[in-house]
Coordinates of C-alpha atoms in Angstrom, one line a residue:
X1 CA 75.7 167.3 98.1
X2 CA 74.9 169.9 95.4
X3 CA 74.5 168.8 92.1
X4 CA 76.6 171.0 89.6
X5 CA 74.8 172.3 86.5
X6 CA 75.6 172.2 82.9
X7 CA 76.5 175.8 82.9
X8 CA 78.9 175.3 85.9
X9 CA 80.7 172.5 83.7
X10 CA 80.5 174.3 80.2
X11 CA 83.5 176.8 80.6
X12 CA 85.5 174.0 81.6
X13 CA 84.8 171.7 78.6
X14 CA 85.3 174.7 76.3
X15 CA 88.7 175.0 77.9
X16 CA 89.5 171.9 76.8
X17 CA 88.4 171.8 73.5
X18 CA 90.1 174.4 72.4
X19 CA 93.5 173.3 74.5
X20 CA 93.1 169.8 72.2
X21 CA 92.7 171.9 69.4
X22 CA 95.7 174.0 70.0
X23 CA 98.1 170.7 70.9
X24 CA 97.1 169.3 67.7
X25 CA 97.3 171.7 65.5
X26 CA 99.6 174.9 66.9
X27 CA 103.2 172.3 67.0
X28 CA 103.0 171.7 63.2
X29 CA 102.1 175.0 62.2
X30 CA 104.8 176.5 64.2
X31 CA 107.5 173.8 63.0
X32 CA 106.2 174.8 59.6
X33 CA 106.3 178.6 60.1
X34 CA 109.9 178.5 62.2
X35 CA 111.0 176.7 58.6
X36 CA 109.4 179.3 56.7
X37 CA 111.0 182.1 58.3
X38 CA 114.3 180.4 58.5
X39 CA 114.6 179.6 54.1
X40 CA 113.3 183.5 54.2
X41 CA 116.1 184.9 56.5
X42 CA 119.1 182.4 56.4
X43 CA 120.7 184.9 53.8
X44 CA 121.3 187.3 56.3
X45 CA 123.7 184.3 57.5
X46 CA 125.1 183.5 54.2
X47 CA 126.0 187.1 53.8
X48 CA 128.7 186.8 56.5
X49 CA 130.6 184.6 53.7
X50 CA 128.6 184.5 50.0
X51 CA 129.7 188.2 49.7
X52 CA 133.0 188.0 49.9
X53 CA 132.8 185.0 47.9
X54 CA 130.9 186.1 45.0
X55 CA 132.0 189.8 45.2
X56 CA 128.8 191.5 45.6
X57 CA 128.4 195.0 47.4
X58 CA 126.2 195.5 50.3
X59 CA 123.8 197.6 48.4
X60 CA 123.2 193.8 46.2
X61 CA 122.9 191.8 49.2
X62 CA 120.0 194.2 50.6
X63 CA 118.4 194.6 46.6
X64 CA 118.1 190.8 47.1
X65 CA 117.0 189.9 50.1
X66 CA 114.6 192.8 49.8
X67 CA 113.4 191.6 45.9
X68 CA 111.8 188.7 47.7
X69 CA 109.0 190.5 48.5
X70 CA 108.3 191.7 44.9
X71 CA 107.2 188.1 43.8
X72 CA 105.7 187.5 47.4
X73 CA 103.5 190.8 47.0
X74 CA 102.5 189.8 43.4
X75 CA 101.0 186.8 44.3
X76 CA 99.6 187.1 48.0
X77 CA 96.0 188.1 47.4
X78 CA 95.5 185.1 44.6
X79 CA 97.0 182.8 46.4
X80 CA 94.8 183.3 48.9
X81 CA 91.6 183.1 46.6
X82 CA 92.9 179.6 46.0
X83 CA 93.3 178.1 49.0
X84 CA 89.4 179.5 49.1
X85 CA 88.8 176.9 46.2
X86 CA 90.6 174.1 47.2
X87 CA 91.5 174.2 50.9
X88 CA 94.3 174.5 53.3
X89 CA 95.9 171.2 53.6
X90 CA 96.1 170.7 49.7
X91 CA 97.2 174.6 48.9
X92 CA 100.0 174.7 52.2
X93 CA 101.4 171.4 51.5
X94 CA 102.2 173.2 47.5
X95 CA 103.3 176.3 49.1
X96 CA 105.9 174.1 51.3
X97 CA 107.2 171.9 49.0
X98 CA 107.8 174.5 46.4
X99 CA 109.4 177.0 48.5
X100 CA 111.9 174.4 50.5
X101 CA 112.7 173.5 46.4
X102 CA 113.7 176.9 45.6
X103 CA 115.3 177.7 49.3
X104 CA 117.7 174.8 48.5
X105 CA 118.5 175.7 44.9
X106 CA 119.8 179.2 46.7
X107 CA 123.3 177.1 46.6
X108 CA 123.8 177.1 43.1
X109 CA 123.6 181.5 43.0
X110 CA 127.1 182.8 41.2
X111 CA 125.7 185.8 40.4
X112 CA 123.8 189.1 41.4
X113 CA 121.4 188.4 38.8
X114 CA 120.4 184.8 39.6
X115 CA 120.8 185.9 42.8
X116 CA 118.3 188.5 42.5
X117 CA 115.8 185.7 40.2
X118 CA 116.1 183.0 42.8
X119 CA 114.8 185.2 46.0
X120 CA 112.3 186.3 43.9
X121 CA 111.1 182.9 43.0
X122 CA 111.8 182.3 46.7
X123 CA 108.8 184.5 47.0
X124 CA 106.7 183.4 44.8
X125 CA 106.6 180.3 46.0
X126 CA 106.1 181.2 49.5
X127 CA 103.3 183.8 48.9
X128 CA 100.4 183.3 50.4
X129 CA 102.0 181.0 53.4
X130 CA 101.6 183.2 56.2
X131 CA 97.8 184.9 55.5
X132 CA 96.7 180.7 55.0
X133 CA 98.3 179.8 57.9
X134 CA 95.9 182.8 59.4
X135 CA 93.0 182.4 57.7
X136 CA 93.0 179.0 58.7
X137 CA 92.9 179.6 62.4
X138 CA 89.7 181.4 62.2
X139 CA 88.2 178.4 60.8
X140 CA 88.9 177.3 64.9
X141 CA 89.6 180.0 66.9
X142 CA 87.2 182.7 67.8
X143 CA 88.2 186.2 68.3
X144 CA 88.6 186.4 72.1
X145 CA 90.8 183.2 72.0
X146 CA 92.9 184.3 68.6
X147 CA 95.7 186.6 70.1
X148 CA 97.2 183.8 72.3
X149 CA 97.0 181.2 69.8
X150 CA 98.3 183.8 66.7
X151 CA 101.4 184.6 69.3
X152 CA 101.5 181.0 69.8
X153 CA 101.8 180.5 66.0
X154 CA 103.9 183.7 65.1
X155 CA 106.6 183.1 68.1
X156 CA 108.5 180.8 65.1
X157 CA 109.8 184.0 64.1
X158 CA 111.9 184.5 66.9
X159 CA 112.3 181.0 67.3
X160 CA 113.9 180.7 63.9
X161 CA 116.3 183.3 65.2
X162 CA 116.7 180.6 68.5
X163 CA 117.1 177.8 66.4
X164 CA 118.3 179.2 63.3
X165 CA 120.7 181.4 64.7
X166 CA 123.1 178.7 66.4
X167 CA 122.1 176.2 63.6
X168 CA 123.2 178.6 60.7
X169 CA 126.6 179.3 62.2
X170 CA 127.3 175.3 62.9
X171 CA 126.2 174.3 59.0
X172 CA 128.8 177.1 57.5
X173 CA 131.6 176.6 60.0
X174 CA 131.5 172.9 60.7
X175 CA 130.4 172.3 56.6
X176 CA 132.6 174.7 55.0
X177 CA 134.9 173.0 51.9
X178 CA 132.8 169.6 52.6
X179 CA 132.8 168.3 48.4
X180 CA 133.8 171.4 47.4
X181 CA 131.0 173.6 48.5
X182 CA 130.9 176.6 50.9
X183 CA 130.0 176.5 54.2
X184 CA 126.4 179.4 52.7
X185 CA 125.8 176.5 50.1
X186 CA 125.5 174.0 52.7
X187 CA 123.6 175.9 54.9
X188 CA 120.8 176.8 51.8
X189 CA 120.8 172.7 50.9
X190 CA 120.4 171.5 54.8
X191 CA 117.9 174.1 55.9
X192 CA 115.6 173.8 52.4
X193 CA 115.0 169.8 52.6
X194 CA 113.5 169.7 56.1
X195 CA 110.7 172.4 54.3
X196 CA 109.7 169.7 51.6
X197 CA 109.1 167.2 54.0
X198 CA 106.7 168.9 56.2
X199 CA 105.0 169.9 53.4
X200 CA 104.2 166.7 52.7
X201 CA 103.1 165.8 56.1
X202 CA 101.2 168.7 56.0
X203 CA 98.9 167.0 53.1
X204 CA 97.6 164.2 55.2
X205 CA 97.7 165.7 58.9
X206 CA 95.7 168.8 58.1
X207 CA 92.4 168.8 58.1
X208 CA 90.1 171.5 55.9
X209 CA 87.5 172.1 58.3
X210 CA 86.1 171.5 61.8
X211 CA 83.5 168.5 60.3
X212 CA 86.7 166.8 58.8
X213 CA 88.4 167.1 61.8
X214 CA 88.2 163.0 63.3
X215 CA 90.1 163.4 66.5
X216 CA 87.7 165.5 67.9
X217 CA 84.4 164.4 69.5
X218 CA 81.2 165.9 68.2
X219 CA 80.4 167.7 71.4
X220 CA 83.7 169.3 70.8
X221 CA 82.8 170.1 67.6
X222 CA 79.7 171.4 68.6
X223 CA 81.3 174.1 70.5
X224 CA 83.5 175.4 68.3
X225 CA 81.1 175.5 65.7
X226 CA 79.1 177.5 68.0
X227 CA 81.3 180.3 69.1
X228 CA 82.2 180.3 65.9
X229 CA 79.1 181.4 64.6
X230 CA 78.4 183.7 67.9
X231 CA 81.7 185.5 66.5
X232 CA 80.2 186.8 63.5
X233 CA 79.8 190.6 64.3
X234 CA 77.3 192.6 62.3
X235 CA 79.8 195.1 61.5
X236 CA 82.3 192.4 60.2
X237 CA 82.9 192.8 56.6
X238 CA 82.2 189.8 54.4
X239 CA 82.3 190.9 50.7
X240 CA 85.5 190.1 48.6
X241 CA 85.0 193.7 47.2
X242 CA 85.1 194.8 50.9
X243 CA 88.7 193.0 51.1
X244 CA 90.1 194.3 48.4
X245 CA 88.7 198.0 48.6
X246 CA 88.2 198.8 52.3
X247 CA 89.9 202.1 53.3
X248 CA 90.0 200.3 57.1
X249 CA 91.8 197.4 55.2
X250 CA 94.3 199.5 53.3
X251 CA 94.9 201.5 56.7
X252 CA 95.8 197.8 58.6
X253 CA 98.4 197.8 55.7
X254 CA 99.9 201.0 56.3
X255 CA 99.9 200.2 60.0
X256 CA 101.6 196.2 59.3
X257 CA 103.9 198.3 56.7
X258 CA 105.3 200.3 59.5
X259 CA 105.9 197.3 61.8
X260 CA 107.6 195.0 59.6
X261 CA 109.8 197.8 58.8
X262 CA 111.2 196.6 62.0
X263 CA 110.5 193.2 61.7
X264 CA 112.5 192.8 58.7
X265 CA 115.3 195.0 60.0
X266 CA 116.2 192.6 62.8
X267 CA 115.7 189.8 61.0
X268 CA 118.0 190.9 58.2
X269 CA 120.8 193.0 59.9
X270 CA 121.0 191.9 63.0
X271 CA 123.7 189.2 62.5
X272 CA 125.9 192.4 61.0
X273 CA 124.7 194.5 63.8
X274 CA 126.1 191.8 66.2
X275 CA 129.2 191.6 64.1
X276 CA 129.7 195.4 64.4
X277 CA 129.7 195.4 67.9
X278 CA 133.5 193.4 67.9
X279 CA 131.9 189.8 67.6
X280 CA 134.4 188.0 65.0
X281 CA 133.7 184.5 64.9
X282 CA 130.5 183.2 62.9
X283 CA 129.8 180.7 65.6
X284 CA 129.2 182.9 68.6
X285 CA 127.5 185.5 66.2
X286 CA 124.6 182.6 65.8
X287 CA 124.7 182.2 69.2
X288 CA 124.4 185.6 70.3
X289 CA 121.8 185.7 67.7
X290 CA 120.0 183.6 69.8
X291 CA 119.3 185.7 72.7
X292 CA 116.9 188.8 71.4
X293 CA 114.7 186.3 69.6
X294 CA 114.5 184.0 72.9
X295 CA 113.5 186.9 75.1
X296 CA 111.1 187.6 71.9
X297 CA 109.4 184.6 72.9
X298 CA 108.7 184.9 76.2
X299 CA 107.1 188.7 75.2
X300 CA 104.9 187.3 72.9
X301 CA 103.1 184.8 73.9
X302 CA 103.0 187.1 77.5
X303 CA 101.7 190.1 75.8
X304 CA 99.3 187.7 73.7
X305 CA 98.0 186.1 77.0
X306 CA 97.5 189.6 78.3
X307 CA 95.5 191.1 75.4
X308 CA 93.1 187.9 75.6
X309 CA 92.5 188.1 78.9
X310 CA 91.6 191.9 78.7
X311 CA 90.0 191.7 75.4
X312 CA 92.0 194.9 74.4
X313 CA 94.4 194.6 71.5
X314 CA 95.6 198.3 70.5
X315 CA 97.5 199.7 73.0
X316 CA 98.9 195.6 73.2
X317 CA 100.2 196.8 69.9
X318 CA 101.4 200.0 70.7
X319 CA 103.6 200.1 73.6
X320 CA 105.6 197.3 72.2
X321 CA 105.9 199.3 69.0
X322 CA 107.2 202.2 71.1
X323 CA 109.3 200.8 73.6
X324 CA 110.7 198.7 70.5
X325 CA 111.9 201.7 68.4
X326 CA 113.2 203.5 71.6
X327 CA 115.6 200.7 72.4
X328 CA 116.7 200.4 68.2
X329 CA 117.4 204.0 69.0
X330 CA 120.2 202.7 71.7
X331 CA 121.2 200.3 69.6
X332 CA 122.8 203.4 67.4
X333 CA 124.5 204.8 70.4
X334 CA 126.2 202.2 72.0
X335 CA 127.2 200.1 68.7
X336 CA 130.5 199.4 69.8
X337 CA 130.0 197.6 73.4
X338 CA 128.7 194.3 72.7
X339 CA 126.7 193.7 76.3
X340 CA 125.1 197.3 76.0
X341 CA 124.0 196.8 71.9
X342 CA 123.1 193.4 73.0
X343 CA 120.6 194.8 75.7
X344 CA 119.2 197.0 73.3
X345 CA 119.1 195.4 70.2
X346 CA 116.7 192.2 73.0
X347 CA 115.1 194.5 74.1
X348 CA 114.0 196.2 70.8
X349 CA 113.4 192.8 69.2
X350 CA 111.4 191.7 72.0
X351 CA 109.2 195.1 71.3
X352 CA 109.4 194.2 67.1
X353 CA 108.6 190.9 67.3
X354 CA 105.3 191.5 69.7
X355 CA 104.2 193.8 67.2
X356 CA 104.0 191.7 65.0
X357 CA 102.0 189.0 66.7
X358 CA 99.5 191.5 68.4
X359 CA 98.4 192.9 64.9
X360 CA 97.5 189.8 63.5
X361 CA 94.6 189.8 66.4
X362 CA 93.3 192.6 64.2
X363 CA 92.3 192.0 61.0
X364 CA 90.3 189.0 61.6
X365 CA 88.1 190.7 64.2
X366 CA 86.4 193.0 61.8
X367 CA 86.7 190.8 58.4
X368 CA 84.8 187.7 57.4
X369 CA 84.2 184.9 54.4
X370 CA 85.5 186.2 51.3
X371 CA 86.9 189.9 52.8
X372 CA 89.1 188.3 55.6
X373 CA 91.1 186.1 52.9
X374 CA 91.5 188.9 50.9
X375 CA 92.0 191.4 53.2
X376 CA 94.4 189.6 55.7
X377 CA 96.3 188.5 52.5
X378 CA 95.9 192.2 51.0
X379 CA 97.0 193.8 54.5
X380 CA 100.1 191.8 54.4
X381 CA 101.1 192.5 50.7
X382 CA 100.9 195.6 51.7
X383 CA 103.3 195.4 55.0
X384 CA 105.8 193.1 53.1
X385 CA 106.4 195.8 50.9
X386 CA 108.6 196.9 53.4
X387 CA 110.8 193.9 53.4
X388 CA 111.7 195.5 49.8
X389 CA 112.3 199.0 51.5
X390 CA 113.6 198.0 54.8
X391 CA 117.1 195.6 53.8
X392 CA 117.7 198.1 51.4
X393 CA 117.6 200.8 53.3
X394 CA 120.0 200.2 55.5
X395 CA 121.9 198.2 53.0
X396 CA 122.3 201.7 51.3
X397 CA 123.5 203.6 54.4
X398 CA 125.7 201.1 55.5
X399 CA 127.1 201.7 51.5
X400 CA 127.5 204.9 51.4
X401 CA 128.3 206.2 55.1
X402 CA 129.8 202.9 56.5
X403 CA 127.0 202.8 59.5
X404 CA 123.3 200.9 59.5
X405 CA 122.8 204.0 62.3
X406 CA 121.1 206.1 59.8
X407 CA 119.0 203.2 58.5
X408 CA 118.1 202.2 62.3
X409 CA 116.7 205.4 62.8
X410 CA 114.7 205.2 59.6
X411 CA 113.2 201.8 61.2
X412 CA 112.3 203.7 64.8
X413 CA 110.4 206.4 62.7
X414 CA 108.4 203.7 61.5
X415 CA 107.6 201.7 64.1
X416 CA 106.7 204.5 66.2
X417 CA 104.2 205.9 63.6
X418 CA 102.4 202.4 63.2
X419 CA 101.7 203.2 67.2
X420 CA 100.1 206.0 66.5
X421 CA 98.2 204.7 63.5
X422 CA 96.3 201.9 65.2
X423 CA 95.0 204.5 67.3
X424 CA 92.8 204.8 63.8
X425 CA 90.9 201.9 64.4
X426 CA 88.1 201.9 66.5
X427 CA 88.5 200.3 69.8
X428 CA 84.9 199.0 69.5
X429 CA 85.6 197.0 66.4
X430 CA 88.6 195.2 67.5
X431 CA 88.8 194.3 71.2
X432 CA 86.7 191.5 72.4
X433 CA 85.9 190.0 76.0
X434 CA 85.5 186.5 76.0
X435 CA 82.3 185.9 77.1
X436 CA 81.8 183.2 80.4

């Protein structure tokens, strides 16, 4: 009998370390984030009845959902710096609690001006959630490992759209006229509290670093610690200056800007979309919802797994940015026939969505220290600037020509062009092998 080696066994061992790691840590952080996305987006469902109700246009539904993003860009970057100062656990769990505060005070909005201050304290409050929540997984995950895990994390986007979907149109049909309130009060209340819980859990179950971290041995600390420190790249930029001022950094923003173009189309629209196509009743609308970001899912965490595994991420990034727009593009065309726009409209969420989740593998591969906090929460001020221009824009075509087709094709453009942008960004400083 042969006696195995170390080495043989080390592979192995790393393999489970980091599977421990992601069980304990990638559940919460995807509870928290399907939350997150779920007070940011839940409008679109309260738009099938708070219009009507308060008498606002379309063009004031899609100035308000969009306004979010003004107080969310404002404060990204130094909310950032913070959680630099005084860690993840303590700065996430205020992040939480304040946002699912605000999220749940959406039900007491009578007007298009509190309407308009309320999402943009919405964003406020939220800033800063999702470049923590990305920072912080570089304090455990190295970059051949971080597409999978990021997909892993970022799939509670379309899982918001799962859950959120069949969940939204239950609270305003089965709640509607309960003590007086309307069915898009209800579903604001019920779908804010659960966010100001977990951010209290998320206080005492986080921990701030790997050293803190008591459920893992220290052998198991020892290798992430390691590759870790094996990650740092020479050409990785450190500096906060270099985070702030980067041309490379302000060109990942251009490229997120174009994605979440589409991102925040979808997630905005596409109950409406649904509804255009002859769906009536806000039930099945929630349910149908349900089906693009399911098959969303699945394309993420495949496409993650794939990019990993080859250590290549840009053309991970761009064919679902193409094939994505292409199938929006359908979408226009067949508008009225609710299996053929619901084809498309999977099918181009599935491509939005994996954008989404494949750029975030960027970033943190050539920033470190000081420059990947501000640059990852820089890069995404930047890109949720279009969740200002994207509602509106199609807000303001469906206003003045009675179609989102115009808008749609707006979206493709976009999408399609952040394809060709990554193309920027040299392959060497972004796609990494893991090493045996």
């Amino acid at each position: 009998m042969t006696t195995a080696t170390h080495a043989e066994y080390l592979p192995v061992s790393e393999d489970a370390t980091y599977t421990k790691v992601i069980w304990r840590l990638l559940p919460f952080l995807f509870i928290c984030y399907v939350c997150a996305y779920l007070d940011r987006v839940n409008v679109s469902f309260a738009k099938l009845q708070m219009l009507d109700d308060l008498n606002m246009s379309e063009a004031v539904y899609g100035l308000g959902a969009g306004i979010f993003f003004v107080g969310y860009l404002m404060f990204e970057v130094p909310s950032n710096l913070i959680l630099l100062r005084v860690g993840a656990r303590r700065w996430i769990a205020r992040i939480m609690v304040t946002w699912g505060l605000i999220s749940a005070a959406m039900m007491f909005v009578t007007t298009p001006t509190m309407f308009y201050v309320m999402r943009f304290l919405l964003g406020v409050a939220e800033a800063g959630f999702i470049p923590a929540i990305l920072l912080y997984l570089t304090y455990w995950f190295p970059s051949s490992r971080r597409s999978k895990v990021t997909a892993l994390f970022l799939t509670g986007i379309p899982m918001s759209g799962v859950i959120g979907g069949p969940l939204s149109g239950w609270i305003m049909e089965s709640f509607g006229g309960h003590h007086g309130l309307a069915g898009w009060q209800w579903l604001f209340l019920l779908e804010g509290l659960p966010t100001i819980a977990l951010g209290v859990v998320a206080f005492f179950f986080l921990d701030d670093r790997v050293s803190d971290a008591k459920w893992l041995s220290a052998e198991e600390k020892q290798i992430i610690q390691r590759n870790l420190e094996n990650d740092a790249a020479p050409g990785r930029m450190h500096s906060l200056r270099d985070g702030l001022l980067s041309p490379r950094v302000l060109l990942l923003g251009l490229i997120y800007f174009c994605f979440t173009m589409g991102l925040y189309g979808v997630s905005f629209w596409l109950p409406s979309l649904i509804k255009a196509s002859g769906v009536s009743n806000t039930l099945d609308i929630g349910l149908l919802t349900a089906v693009p970001y399911a098959a969303a899912t699945i394309a993420m965490i495949l496409v993650g797994q794939s990019s990993d595994t080859h250590g290549e991420r840009r053309w991970h990034l761009a064919l679902p940015g193409l094939i994505g727009a292409i199938a929006l593009c359908v979408s226009i065309t067949q508008a009225h026939s609710v299996v053929w726009a619901m084809l498309a409209l999977t099918v181009g969420t599935m491509g939005v969505m994996t954008t989404i989740s494949q750029f975030w593998a960027v970033p943190p591969a050539i920033l470190g220290g000081a420059a990947a906090a501000a640059g990852i929460a820089l890069a995404n001020s930047i890109g949720s600037i279009s969740g200002v221009v994207s509602p509106y824009l199609i807000g303001w075509f469906q206003t003045t020509t009675g179609s989102t087709g115009g808008g749609i094709l707006g979206i493709a453009a976009s999408m399609i062009l952040g394809s060709i942008l990554i193309f920027l960004v040299p392959a060497s400083s972004v796609n990494h092998a893991r090493q045996a």
